Tab-separated table of C-alpha atoms and ligand atoms in Angstrom:
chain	number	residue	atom	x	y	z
A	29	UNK	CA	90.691	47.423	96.994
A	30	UNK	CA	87.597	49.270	96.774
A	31	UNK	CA	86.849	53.004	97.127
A	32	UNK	CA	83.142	54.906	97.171
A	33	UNK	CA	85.057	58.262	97.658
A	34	UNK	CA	87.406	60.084	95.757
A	35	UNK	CA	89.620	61.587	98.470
A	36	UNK	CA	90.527	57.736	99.943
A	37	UNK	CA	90.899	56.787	96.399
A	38	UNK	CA	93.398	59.991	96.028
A	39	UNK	CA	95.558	59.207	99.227
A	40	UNK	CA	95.846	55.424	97.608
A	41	UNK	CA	97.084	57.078	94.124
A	42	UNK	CA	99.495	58.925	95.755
A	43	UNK	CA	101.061	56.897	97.826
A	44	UNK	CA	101.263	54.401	94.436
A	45	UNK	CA	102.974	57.458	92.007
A	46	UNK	CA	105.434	58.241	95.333
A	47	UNK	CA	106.621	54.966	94.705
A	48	UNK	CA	106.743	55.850	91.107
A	49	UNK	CA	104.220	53.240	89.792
A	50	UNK	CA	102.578	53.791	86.859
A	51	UNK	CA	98.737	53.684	86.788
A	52	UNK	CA	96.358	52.677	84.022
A	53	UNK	CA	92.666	53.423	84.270
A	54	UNK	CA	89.806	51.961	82.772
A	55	UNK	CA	86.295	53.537	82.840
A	56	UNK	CA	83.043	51.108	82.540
A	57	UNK	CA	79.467	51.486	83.489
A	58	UNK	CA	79.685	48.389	85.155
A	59	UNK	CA	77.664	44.681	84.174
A	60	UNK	CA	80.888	43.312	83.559
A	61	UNK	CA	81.580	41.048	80.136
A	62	UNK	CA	84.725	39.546	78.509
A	63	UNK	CA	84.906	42.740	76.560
A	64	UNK	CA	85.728	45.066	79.737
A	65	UNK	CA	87.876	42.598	81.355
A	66	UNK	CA	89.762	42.536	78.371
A	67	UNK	CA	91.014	46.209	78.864
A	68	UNK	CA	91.653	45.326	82.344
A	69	UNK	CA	94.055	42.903	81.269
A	70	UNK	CA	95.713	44.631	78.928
A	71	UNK	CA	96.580	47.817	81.420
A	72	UNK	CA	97.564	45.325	84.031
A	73	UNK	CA	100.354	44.129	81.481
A	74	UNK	CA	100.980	48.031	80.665
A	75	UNK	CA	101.163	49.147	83.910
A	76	UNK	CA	102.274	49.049	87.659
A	77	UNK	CA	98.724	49.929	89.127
A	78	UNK	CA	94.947	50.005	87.837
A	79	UNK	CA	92.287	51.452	88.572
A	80	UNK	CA	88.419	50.598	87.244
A	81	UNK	CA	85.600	52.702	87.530
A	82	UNK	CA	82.048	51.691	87.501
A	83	UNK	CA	80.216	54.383	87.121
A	84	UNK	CA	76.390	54.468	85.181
A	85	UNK	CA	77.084	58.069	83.721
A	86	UNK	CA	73.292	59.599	83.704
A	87	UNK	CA	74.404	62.603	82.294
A	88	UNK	CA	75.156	60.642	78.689
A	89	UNK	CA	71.394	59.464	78.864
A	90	UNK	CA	69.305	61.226	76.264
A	91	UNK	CA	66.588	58.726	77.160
A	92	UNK	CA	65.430	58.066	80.673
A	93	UNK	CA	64.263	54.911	80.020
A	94	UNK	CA	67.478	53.591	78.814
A	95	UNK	CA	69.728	55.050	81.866
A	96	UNK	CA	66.976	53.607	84.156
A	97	UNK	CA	67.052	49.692	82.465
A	98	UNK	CA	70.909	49.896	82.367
A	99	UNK	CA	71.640	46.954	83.689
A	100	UNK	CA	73.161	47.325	87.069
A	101	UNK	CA	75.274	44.433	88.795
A	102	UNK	CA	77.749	46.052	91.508
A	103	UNK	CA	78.519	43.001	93.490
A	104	UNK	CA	79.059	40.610	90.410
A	105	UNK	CA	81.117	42.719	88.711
A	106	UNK	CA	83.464	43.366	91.677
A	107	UNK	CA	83.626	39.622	92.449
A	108	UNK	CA	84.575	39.331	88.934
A	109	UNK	CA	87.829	41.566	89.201
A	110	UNK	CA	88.712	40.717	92.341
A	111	UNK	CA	89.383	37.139	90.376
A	112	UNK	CA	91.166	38.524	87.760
A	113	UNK	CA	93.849	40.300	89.840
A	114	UNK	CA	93.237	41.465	93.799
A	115	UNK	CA	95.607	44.209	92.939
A	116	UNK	CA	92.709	46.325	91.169
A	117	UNK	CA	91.685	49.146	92.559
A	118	UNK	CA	88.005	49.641	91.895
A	119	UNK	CA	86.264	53.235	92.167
A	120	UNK	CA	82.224	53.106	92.054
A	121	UNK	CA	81.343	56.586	93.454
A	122	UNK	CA	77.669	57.902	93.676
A	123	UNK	CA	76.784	60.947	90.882
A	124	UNK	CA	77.423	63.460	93.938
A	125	UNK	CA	80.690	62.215	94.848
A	126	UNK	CA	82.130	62.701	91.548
A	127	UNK	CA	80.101	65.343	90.069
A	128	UNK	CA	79.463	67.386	93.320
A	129	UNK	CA	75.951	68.980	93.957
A	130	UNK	CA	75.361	69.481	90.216
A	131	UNK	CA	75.389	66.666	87.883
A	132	UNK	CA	75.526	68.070	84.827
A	133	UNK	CA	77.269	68.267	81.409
A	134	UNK	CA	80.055	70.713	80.592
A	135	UNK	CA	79.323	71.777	76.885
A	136	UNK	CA	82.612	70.553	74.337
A	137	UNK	CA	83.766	71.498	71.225
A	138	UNK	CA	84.809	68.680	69.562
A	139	UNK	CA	84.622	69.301	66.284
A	140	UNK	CA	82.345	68.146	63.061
A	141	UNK	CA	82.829	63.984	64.878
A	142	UNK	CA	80.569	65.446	67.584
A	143	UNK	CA	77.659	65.196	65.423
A	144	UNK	CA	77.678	62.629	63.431
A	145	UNK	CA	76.380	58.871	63.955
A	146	UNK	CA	76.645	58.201	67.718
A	147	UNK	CA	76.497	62.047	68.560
A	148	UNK	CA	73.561	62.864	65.647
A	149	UNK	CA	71.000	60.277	67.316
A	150	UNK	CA	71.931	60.562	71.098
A	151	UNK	CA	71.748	64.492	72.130
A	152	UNK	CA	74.099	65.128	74.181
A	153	UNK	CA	76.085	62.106	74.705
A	154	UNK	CA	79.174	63.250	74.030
A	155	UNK	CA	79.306	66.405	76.196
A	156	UNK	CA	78.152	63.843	78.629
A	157	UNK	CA	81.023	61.288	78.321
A	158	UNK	CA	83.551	64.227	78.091
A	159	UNK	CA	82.149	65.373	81.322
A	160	UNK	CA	82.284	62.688	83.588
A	161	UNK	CA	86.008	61.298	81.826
A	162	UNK	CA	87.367	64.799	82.485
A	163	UNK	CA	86.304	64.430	85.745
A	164	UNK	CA	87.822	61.001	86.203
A	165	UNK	CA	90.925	61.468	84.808
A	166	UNK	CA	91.306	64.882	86.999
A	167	UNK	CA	90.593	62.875	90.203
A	168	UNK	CA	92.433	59.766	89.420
A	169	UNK	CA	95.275	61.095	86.565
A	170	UNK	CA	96.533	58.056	84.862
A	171	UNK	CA	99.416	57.398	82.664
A	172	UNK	CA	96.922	55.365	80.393
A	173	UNK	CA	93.759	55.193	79.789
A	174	UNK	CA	92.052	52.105	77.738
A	175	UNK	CA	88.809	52.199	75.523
A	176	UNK	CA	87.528	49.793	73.334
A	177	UNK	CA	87.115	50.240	69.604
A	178	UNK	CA	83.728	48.604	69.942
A	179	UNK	CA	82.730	52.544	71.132
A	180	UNK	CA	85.044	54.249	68.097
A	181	UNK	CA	83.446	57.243	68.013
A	182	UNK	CA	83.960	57.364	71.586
A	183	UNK	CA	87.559	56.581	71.684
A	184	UNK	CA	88.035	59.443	68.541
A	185	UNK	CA	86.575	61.741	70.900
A	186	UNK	CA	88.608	61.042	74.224
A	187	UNK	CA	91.700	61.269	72.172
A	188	UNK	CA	89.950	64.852	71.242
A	189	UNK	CA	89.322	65.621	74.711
A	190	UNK	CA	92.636	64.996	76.730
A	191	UNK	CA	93.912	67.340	73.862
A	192	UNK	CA	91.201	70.112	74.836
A	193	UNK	CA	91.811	69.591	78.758
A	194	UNK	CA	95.574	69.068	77.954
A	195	UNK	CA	96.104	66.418	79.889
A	196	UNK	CA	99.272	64.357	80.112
A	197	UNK	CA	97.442	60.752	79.591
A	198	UNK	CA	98.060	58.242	76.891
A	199	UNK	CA	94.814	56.704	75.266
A	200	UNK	CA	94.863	53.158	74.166
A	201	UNK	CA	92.562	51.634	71.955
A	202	UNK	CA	91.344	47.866	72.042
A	203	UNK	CA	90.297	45.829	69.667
A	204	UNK	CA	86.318	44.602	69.990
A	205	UNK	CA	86.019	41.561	72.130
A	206	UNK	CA	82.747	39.451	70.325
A	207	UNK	CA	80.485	36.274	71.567
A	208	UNK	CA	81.488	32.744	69.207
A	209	UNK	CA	78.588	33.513	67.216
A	210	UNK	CA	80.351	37.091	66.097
A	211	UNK	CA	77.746	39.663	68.358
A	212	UNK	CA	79.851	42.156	70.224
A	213	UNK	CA	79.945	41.748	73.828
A	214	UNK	CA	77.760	44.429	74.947
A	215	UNK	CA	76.351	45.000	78.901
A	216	UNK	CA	72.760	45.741	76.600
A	217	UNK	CA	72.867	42.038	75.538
A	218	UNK	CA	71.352	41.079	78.811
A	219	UNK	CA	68.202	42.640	78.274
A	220	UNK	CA	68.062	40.274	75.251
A	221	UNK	CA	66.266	37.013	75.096
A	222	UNK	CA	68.556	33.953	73.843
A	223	UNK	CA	66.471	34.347	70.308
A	224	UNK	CA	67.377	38.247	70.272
A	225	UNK	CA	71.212	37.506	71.064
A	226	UNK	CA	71.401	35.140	67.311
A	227	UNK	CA	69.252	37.458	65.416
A	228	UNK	CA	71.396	40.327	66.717
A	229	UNK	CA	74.182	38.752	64.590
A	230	UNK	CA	73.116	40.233	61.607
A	231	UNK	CA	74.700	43.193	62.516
A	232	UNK	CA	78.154	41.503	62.025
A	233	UNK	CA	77.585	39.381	59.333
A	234	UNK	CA	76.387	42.744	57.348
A	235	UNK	CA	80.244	44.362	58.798
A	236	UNK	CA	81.873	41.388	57.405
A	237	UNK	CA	79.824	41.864	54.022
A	238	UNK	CA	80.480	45.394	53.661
A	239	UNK	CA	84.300	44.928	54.425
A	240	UNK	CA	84.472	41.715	51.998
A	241	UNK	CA	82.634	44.355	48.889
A	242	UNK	CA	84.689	47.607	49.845
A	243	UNK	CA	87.009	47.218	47.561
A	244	UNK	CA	85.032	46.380	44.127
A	245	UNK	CA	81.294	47.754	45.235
A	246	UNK	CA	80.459	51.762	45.470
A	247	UNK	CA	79.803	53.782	49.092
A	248	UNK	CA	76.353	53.978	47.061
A	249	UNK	CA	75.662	50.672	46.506
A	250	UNK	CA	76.912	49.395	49.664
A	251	UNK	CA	74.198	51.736	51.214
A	252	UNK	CA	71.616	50.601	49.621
A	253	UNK	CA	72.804	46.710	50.590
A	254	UNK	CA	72.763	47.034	54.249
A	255	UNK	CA	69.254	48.793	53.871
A	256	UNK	CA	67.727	46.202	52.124
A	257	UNK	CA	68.976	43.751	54.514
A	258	UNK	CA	67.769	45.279	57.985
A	259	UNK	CA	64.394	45.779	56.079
A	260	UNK	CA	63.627	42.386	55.170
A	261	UNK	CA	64.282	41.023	58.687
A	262	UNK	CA	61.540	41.398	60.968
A	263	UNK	CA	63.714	41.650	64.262
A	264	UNK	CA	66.048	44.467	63.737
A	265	UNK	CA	65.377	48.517	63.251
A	266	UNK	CA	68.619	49.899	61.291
A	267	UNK	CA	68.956	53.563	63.205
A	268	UNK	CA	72.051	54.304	60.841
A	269	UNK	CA	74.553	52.550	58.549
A	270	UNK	CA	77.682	54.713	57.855
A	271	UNK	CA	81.186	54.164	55.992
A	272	UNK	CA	83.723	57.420	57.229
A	273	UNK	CA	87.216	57.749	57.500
A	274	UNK	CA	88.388	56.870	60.720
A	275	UNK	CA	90.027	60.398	61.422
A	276	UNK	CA	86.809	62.485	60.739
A	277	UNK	CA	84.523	60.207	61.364
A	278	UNK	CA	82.059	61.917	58.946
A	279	UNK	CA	79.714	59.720	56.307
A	280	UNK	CA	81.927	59.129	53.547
A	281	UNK	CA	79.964	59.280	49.843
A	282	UNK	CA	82.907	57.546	47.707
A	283	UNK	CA	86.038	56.625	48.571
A	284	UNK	CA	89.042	58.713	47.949
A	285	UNK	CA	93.014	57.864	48.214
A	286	UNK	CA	94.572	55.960	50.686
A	287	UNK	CA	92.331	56.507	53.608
A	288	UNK	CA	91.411	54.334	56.242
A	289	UNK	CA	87.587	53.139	56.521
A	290	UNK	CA	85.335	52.003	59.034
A	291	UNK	CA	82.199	50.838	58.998
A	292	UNK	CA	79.471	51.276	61.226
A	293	UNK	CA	75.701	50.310	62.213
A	294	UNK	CA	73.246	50.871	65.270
A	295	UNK	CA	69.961	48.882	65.194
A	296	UNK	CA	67.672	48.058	67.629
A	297	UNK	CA	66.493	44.671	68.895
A	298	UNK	CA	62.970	45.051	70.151
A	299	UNK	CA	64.070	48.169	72.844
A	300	UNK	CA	67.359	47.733	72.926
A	301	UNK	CA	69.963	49.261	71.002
A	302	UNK	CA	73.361	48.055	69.993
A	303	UNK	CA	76.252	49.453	68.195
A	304	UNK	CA	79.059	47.643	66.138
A	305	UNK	CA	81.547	48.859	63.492
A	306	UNK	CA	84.639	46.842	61.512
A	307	UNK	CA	87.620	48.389	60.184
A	308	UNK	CA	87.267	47.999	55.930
A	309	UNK	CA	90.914	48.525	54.647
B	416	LIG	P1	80.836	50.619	78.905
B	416	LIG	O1	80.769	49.920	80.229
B	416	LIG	O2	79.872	50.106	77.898
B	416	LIG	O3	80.842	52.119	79.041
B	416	LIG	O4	82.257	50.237	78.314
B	416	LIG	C1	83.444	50.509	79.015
B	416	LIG	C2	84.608	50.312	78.094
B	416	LIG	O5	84.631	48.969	77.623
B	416	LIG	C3	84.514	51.209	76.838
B	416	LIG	O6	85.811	51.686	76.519
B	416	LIG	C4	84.009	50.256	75.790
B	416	LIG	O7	84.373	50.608	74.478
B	416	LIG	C5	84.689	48.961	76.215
B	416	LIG	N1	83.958	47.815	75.665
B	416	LIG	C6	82.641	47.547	75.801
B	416	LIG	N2	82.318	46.435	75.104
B	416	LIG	C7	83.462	46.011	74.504
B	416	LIG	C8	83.794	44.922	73.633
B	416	LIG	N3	82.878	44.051	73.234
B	416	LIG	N4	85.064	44.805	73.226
B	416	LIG	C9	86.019	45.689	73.631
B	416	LIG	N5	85.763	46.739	74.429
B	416	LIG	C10	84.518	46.896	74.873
């Protein structure tokens, strides 16, 4: 089923929870990939009724250019989930409809994670994503909600935010759904020509590096490695390369006692930009 507007939406949800289904929700921006139907699949295992938004968020846009060349496929993606289950219940309002007259960000305080990596070189984004998710999960108030790890920051600060807003929702992580040649499914891979899409896969064989060295090589040195490495290849800009603890999220300079490490890069392929990141221990 398919809704534009929140209130039919609403009447549907109620009816569901009335008949005491559970409902999982997963949030996209739409241009559909293995990666997002993966989510799908796992909340329609996890619970009784789901609901997917496509939604191109402008207000976590710190660059016009980029919310304007989003790539922007309505009909395929709906054809799409209407194959994997015709139980789905997909939401794609316009900014009004969900926002109201103003579409604008709500400012957060989500701690130290806020500005580091994702949030240090996109200004904004994160008010912006806890903005329009506080609004979704207010209109459509899900048991569960899924994110993928490939957006880890991200899915450190939702956790963060249905904390703040106190809302009763569970947030599930998923594990990063990747192309055979080890590139993480991204809607951005579109705008990339086929020779783009294998050069792109440096930024996973440099992960799988760093995780294979963790152990014996220093934060330092490490460093240093993936540097080198994006500067001798012609066809990708490193923006950052960080190591951090997955609670804090904050660059890590040497390791310390039994915490857990991640990994993560953001480079640009001509214009666009792509993220990855790999657990290391
Ligand atoms: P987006 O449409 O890019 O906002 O992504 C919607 C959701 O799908 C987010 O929770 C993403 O983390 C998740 N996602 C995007 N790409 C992947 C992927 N390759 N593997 C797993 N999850 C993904």
């Amino acid at each position: 089923m398919r809704f534009n507007q929140k209130d039919s939406l609403q009447k549907e949800i109620s009816r569901l929870k009335a008949s005491h289904h559970t409902i999982g929700f997963v949030p996209t921006m739409g241009a559909l990939h293995q990666g997002h139907l993966s989510l799908v699949q796992k909340a329609l295992q996890e619970n009784d009724a789901v609901v997917v938004s496509i939604f191109v968020n402008p207000t976590q846009f710190d660059n016009p250019s980029d919310l304007h060349k989003y790539p922007r496929t309505l009909e395929e993606d709906i054809a799409l989930l209407t194959s994997l289950s015709d139980q789905l219940l997909i939401f794609s309002p316009d900014a009004n409809e969900l926002y109201g007259k103003e579409v604008v960000s709500k400012k957060y305080r989500f701690g130290p994670m806020e500005r580091s990596m994702e949030g240090k070189f996109r200004s904004g984004h994160f008010d912006g994503v806890g903005t329009v998710l506080n609004l979704f999960f207010r209109a459509i108030m899900p048991d569960r909600a899924y994110f993928g790890e490939k957006d880890f920051q991200q899915l450190q600060i939702v956790r963060k935010l249905v904390q703040l807003e106190r809302l009763p929702i569970t947030i599930v992580g998923c594990p990063i759904t990747r192309e055979s040649n080890g590139l993480a499914m991204s809607s951005r891979n579109r705008r990339l020509s086929a020779a783009q899409q294998e050069e792109a896969t440096l930024i996973h064989k440099t992960l799988k590096v760093v995780r294979k060295k963790f152990d014996s090589v220093s934060i330092q040195k490490l460093r240093a490695y993936v540097k080198q490495r994006f500067a001798e290849n012609p066809h990708l800009t490193l923006e950052y390369f960080e190591i951090t603890p997955v609670e804090t999220l904050q660059p890590a300079l040497r390791k310390t006692g039994k915490k857990k490490y991640r990994a993560f890069i953001a480079a640009f392929a001509g214009e666009v930009r792509l993220i990855d990141n790999m657990a290391l221990n």
